[in-house]
Tab-separated table of C-alpha atoms and ligand atoms in Angstrom:
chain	number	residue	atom	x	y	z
A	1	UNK	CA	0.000	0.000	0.000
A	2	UNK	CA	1.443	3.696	-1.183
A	3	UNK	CA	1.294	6.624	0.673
A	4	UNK	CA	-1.103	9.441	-1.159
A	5	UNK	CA	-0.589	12.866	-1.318
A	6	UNK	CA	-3.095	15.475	-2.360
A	7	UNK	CA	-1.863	17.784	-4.922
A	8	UNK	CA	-1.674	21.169	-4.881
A	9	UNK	CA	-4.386	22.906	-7.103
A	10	UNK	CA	-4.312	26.525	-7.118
A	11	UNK	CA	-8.072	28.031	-6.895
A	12	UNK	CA	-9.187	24.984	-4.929
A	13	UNK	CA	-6.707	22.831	-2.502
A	14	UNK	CA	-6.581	26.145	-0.292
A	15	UNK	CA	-6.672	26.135	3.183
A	16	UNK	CA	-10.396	25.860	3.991
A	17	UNK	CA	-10.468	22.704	1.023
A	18	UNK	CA	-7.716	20.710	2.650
A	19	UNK	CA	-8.897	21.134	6.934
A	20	UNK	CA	-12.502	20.624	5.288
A	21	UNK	CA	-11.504	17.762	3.096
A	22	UNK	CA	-9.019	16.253	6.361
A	23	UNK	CA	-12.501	16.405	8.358
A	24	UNK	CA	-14.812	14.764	5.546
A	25	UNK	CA	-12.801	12.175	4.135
A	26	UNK	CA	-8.834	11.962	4.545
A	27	UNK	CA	-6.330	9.120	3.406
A	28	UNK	CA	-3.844	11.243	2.754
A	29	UNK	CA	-0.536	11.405	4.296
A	30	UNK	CA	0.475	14.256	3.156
A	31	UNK	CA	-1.844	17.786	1.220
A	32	UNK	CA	0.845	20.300	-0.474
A	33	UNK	CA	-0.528	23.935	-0.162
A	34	UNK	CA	-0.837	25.661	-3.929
A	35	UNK	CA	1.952	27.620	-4.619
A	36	UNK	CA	3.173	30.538	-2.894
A	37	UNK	CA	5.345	33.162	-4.827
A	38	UNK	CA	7.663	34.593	-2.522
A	39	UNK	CA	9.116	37.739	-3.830
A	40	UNK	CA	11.963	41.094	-2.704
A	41	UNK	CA	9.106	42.524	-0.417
A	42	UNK	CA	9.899	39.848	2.130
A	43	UNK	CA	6.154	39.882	3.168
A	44	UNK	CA	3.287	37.028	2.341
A	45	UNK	CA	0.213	38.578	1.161
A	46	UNK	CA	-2.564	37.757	3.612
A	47	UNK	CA	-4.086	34.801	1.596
A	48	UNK	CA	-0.503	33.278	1.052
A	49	UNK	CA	-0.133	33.338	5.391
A	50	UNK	CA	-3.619	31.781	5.215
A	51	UNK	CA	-2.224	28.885	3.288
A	52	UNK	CA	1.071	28.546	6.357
A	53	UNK	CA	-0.051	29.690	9.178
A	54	UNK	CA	0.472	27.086	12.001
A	55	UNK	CA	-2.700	28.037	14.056
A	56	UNK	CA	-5.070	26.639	11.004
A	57	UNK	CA	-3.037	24.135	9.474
A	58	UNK	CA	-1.680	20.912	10.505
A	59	UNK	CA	2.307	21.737	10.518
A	60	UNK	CA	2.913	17.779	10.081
A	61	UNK	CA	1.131	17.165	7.144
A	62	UNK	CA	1.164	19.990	5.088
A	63	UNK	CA	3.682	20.714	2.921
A	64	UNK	CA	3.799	24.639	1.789
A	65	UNK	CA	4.850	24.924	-1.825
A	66	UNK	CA	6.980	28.011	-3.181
A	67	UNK	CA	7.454	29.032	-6.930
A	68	UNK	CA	10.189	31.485	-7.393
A	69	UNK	CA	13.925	31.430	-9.369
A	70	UNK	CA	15.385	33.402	-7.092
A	71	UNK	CA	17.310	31.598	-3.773
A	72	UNK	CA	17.504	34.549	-1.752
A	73	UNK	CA	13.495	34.812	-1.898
A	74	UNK	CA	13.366	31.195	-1.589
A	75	UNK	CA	15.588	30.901	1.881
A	76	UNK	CA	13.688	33.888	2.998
A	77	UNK	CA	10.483	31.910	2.851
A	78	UNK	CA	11.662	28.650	3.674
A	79	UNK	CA	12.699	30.145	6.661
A	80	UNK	CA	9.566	31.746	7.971
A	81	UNK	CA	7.964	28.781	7.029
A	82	UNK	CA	10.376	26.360	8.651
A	83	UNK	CA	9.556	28.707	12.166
A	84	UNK	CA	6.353	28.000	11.764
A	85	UNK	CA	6.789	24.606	12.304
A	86	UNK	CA	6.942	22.711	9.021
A	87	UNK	CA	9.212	19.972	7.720
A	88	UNK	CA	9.234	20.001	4.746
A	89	UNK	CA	8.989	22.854	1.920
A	90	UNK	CA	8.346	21.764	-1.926
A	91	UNK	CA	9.503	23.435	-4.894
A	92	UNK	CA	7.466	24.109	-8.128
A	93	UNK	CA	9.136	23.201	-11.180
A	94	UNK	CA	6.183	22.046	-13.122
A	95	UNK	CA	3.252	24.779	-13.407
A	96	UNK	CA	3.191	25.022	-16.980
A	97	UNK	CA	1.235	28.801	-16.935
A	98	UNK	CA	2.741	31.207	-19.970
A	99	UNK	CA	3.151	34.154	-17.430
A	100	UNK	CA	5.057	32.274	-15.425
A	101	UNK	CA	6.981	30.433	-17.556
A	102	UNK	CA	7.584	33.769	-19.732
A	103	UNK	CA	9.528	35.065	-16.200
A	104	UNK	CA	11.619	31.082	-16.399
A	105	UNK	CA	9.885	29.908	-13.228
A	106	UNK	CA	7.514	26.330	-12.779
A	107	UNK	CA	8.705	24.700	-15.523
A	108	UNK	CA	9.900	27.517	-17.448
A	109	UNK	CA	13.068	27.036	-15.058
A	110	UNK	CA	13.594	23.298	-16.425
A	111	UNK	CA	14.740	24.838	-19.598
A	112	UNK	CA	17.461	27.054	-18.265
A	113	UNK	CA	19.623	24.473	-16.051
A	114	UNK	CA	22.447	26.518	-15.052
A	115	UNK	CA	20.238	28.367	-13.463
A	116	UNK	CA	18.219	25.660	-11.843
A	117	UNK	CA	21.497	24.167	-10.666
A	118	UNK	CA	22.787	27.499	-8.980
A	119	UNK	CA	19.836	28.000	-7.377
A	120	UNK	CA	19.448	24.131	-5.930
A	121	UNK	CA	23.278	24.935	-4.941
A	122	UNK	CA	22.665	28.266	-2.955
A	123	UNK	CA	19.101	26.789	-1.458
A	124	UNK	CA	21.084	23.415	-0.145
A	125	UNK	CA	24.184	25.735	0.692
A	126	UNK	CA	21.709	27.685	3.110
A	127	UNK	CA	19.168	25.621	4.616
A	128	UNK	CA	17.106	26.761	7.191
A	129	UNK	CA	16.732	24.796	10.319
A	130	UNK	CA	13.300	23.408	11.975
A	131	UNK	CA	12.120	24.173	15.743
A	132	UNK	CA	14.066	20.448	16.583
A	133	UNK	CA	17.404	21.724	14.792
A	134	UNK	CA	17.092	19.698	11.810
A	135	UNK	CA	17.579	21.044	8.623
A	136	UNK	CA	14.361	21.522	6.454
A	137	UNK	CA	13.730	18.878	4.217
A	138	UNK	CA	13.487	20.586	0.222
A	139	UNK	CA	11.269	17.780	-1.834
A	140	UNK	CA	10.566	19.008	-5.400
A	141	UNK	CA	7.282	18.894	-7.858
A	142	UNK	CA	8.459	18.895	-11.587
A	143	UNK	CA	7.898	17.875	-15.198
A	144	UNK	CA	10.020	16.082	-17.597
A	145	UNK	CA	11.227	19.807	-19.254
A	146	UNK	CA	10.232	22.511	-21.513
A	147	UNK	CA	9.785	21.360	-24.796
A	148	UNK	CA	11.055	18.322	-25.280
A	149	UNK	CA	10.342	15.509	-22.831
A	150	UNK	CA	14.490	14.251	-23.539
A	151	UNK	CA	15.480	17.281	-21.253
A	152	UNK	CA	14.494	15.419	-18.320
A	153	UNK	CA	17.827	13.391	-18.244
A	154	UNK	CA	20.055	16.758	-17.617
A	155	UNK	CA	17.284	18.059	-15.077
A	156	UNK	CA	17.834	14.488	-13.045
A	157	UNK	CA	21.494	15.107	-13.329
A	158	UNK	CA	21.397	18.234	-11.661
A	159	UNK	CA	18.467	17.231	-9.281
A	160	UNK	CA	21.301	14.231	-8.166
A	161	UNK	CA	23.283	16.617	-6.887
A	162	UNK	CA	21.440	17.552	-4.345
A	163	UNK	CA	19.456	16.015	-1.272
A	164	UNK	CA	16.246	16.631	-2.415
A	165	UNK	CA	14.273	14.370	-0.010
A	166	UNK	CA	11.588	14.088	-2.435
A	167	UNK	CA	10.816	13.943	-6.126
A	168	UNK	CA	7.206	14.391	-7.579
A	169	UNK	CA	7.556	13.696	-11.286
A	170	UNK	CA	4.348	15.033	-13.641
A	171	UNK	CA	5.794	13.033	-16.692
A	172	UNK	CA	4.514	15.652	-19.156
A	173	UNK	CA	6.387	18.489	-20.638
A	174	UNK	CA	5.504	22.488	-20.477
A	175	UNK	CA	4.091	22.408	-23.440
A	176	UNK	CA	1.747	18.885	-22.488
A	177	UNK	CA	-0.190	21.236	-19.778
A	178	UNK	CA	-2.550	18.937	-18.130
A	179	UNK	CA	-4.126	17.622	-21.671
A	180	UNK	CA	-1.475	15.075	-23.635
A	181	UNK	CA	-0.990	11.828	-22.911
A	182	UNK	CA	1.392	11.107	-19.874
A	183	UNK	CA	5.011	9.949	-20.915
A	184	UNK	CA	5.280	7.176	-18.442
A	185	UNK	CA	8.262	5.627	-19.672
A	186	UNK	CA	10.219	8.622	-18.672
A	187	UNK	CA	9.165	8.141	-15.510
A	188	UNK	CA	10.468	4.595	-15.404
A	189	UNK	CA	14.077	6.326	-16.549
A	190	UNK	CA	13.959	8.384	-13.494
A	191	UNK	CA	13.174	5.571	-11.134
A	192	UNK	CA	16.362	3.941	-12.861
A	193	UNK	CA	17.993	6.871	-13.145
A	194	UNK	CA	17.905	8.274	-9.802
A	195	UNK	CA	18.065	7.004	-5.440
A	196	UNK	CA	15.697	10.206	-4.796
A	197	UNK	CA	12.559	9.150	-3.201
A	198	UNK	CA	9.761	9.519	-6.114
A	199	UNK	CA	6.310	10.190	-6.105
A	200	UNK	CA	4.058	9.019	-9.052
A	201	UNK	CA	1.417	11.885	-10.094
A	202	UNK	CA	-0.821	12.729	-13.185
A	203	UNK	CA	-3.914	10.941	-14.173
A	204	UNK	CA	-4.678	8.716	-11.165
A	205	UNK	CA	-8.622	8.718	-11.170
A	206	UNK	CA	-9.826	5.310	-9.554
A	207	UNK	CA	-8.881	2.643	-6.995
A	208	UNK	CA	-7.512	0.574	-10.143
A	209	UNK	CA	-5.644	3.464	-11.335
A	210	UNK	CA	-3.825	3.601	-7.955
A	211	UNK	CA	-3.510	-0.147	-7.987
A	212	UNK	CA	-2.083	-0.101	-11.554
A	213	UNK	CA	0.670	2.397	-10.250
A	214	UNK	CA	1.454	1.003	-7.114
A	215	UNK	CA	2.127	-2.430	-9.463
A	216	UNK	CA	3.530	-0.735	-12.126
A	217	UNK	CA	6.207	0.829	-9.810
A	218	UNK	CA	6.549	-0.762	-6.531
A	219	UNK	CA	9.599	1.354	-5.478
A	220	UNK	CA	7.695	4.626	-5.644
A	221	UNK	CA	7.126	6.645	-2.310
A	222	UNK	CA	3.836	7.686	-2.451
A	223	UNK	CA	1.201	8.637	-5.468
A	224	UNK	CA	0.013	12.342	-5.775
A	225	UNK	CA	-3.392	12.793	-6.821
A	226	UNK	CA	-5.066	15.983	-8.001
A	227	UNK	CA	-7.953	16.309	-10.551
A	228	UNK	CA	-8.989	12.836	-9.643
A	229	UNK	CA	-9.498	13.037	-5.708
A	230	UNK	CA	-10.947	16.194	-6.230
A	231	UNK	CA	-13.890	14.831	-8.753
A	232	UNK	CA	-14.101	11.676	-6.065
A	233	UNK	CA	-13.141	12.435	-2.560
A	234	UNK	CA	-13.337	9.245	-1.298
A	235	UNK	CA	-10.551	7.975	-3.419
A	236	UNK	CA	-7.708	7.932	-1.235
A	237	UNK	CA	-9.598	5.971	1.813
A	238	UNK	CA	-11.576	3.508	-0.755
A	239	UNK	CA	-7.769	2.516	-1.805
A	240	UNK	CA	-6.427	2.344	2.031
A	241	UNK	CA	-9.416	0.172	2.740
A	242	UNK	CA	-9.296	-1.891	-0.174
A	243	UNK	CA	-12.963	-1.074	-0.686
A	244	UNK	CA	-15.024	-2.216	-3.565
A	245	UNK	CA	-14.494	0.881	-6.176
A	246	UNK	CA	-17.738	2.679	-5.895
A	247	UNK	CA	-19.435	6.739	-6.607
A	248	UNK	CA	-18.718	8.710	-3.614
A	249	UNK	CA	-21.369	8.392	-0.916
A	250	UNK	CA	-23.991	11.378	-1.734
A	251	UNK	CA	-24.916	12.416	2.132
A	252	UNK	CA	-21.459	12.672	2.935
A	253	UNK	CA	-20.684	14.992	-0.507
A	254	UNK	CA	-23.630	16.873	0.396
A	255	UNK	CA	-22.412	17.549	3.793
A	256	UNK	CA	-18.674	18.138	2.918
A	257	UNK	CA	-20.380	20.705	-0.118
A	258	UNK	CA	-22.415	22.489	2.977
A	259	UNK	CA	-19.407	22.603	5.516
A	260	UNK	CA	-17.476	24.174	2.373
A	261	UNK	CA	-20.132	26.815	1.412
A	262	UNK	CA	-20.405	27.875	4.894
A	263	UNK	CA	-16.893	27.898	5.538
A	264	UNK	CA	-16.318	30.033	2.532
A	265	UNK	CA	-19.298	32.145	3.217
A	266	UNK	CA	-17.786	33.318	6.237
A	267	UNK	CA	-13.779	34.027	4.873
A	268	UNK	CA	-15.694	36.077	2.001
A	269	UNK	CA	-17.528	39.125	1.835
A	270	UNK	CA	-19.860	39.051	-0.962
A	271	UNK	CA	-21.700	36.251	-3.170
A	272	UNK	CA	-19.008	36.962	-5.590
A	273	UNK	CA	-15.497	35.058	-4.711
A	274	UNK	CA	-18.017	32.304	-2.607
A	275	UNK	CA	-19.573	31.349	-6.138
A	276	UNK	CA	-16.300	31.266	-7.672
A	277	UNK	CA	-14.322	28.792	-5.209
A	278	UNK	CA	-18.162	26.520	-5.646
A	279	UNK	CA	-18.401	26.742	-8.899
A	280	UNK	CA	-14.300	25.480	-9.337
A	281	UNK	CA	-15.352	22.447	-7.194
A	282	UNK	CA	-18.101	21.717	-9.688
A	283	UNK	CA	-16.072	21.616	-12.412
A	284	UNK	CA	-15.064	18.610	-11.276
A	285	UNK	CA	-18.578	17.311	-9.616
A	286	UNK	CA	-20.311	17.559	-12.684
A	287	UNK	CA	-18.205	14.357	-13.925
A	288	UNK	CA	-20.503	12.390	-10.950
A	289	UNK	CA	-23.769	13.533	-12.025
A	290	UNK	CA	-23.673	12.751	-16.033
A	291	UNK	CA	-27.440	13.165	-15.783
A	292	UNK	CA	-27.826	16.513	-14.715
A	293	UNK	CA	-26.639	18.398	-17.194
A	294	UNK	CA	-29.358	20.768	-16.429
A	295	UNK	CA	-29.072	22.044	-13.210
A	296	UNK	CA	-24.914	21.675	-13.299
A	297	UNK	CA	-25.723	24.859	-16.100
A	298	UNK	CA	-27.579	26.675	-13.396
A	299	UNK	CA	-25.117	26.206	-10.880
A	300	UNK	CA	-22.304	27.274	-13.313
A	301	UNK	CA	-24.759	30.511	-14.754
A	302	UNK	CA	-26.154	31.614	-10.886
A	303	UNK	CA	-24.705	35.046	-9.998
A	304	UNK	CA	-26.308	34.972	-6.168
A	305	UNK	CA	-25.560	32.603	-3.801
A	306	UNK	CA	-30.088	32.223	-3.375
A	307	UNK	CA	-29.498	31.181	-7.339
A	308	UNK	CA	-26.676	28.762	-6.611
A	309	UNK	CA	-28.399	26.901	-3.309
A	310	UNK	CA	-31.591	26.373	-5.909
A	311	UNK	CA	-29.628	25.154	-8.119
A	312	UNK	CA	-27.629	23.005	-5.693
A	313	UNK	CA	-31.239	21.379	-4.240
A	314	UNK	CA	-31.464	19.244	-7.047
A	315	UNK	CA	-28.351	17.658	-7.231
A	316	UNK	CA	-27.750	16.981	-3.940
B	1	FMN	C1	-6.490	24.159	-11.646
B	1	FMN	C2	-5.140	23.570	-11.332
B	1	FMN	C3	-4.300	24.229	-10.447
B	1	FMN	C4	-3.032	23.703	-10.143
B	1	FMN	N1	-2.211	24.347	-9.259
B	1	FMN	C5	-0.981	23.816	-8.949
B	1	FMN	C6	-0.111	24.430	-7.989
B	1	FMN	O1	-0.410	25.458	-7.370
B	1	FMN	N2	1.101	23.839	-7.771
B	1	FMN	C7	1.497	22.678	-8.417
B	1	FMN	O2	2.585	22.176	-8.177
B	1	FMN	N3	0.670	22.077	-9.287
B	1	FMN	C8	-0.546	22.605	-9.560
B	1	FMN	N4	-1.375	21.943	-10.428
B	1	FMN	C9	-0.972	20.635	-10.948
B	1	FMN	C10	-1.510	19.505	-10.050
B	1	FMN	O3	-0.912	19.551	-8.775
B	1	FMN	C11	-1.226	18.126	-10.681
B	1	FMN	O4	0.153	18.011	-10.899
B	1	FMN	C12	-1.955	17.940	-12.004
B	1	FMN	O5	-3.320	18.255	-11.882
B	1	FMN	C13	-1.801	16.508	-12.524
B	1	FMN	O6	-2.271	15.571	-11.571
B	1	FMN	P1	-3.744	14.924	-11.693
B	1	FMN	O7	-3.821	14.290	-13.060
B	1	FMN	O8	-3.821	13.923	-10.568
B	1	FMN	O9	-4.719	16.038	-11.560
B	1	FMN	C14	-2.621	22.483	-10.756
B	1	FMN	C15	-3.488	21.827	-11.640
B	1	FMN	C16	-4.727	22.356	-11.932
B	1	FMN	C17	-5.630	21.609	-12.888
């Protein structure tokens, strides 16, 4: 049995998801915040402390993710972060967005590996150190490369170097966003390829998908799901229990979709951003209600939140 990890999905897997998700369902060992782009202010913006701040969050599990390419920004971070409590800080080397590729960060930063490999040099050169004196362990989230999936084999050179204690590999490329067909067999090169720890993520969307993986490669670490244990929250304790594959119970959904709306209700003022952060969620829903096309429309086209919980009513 693998360990799972939630995956970090900007827009949804904030802070309210993940405690809210933790409380409904769980399985996961550990949930990676979305990223968080440290930057020469030295400050987080409110909503980025949300995402680290030990007095909602569970310091143990959570792993706070940072996108950046620069390693003074980055050790300033990891340090505030690693006083907070945390263990473990991951690096973003996969988000495949053209603004932030344009500025050669995510995985625009695969394609420029000098710089890559001075920054992994000055970040390991300068680790911070937790409250029990141990350094802070630096796992990484990445894709194969830029353009060209082949890149991957200098990017696991320079990743080698360094005592990354963690590897998440997306096997797509930049230009793959989340759409082309994984390229599994280069993640079979980096399990030959490399002694970091690595964790299997990108398309896992049922118990036999897991199982497939977890067969496939039995000297993975974990399996990071996203999309998948989004659409079906129940995913990651159906595989720990060896259930019976089965749709996602509909009075727990319902009550995990109320806890959410009123937990979102209260962070936000205004129908506005609530509706947004639901209406995300159903975008992956909708997949578990094929026949209800019609009222998944009036969810997505409500503009008040009376609209939306009409709308809701005859789904759930
Ligand atoms: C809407 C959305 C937001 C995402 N945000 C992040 C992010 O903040 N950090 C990150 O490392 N990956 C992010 N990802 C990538 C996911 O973590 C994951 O790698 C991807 O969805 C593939 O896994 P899956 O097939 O299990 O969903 C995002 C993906 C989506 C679809």
């Amino acid at each position: 049995m693998k360990k799972i990890y939630l995956a970090p999905l900007e827009g949804i897997t904030d802070n309210t998801y993940r405690t809210t998700f933790k409380e409904f369902y769980g399985g996961c060992e550990k949930e990676f915040t979305p990223f968080l782009s440290p930057n020469s202010t030295k400050k987080f913006t409110t909503r980025e402390f949300r995402e680290i701040d030990s007095e909602i969050n569970d310091v143990n599990t959570t792993v706070p993710q940072l996108l950046t390419n620069n390693a003074e920004c980055f050790l300033w971070a990891a340090e505030k972060i690693a006083e907070l409590g945390y263990h473990e800080i991951n690096f973003n080397l996969g988000c495949p967005s053209g603004t932030v590729v344009a500025k050669k960060k995510g995985s625009g930063l695969l394609f420029y590996p000098e710089l890559l490999d001075q920054l992994l040099y000055d970040v390991f050169a300068n680790l911070p150190v937790c409250a029990d004196g141990q350094p802070v362990n630096i796992s990484i989230k990445t894709r194969l490369g830029k353009n060209d999936p082949d890149e991957f084999e200098e990017v696991l050179e320079i990743f080698n170097k360094y005592p990354i204690s963690e590897l998440t590999v997306h096997p797509r490329i930049q230009t793959d966003f989340y759409k082309e067909p994984v390229r599994e067999e280069y993640f079979s090169y980096g399990l030959s390829h490399t002694d970091i720890p690595l964790v299997f993520n990108g398309e896992i969307k049922s118990v036999s998908d897991m199982e497939r993986v977890e067969n496939q490669y039995p000297d993975i670490n974990a399996m990071m799901l996203g999309r998948g244990l989004i659409t079906n929250p129940e995913l990651a304790f159906q595989y720990k229990e060896s259930r019976e594959p089965s749709a996602p119970d509909l009075e727990r959904l319902k009550a995990f979709h109320n806890e959410l709306l009123a937990q979102y209700t209260t962070l936000f003022s205004g129908d506005k951003p609530v509706l947004h952060r639901m209406k995300e969620l159903w975008v992956f829903w909708r997949e578990l209600f094929p026949n209800n096309e019609k009222a998944i429309k009036q969810i997505q086209k409500s503009k008040h939140l009376a609209e939306y919980k009409i709308a809701i009513q005859s789904i759930l």
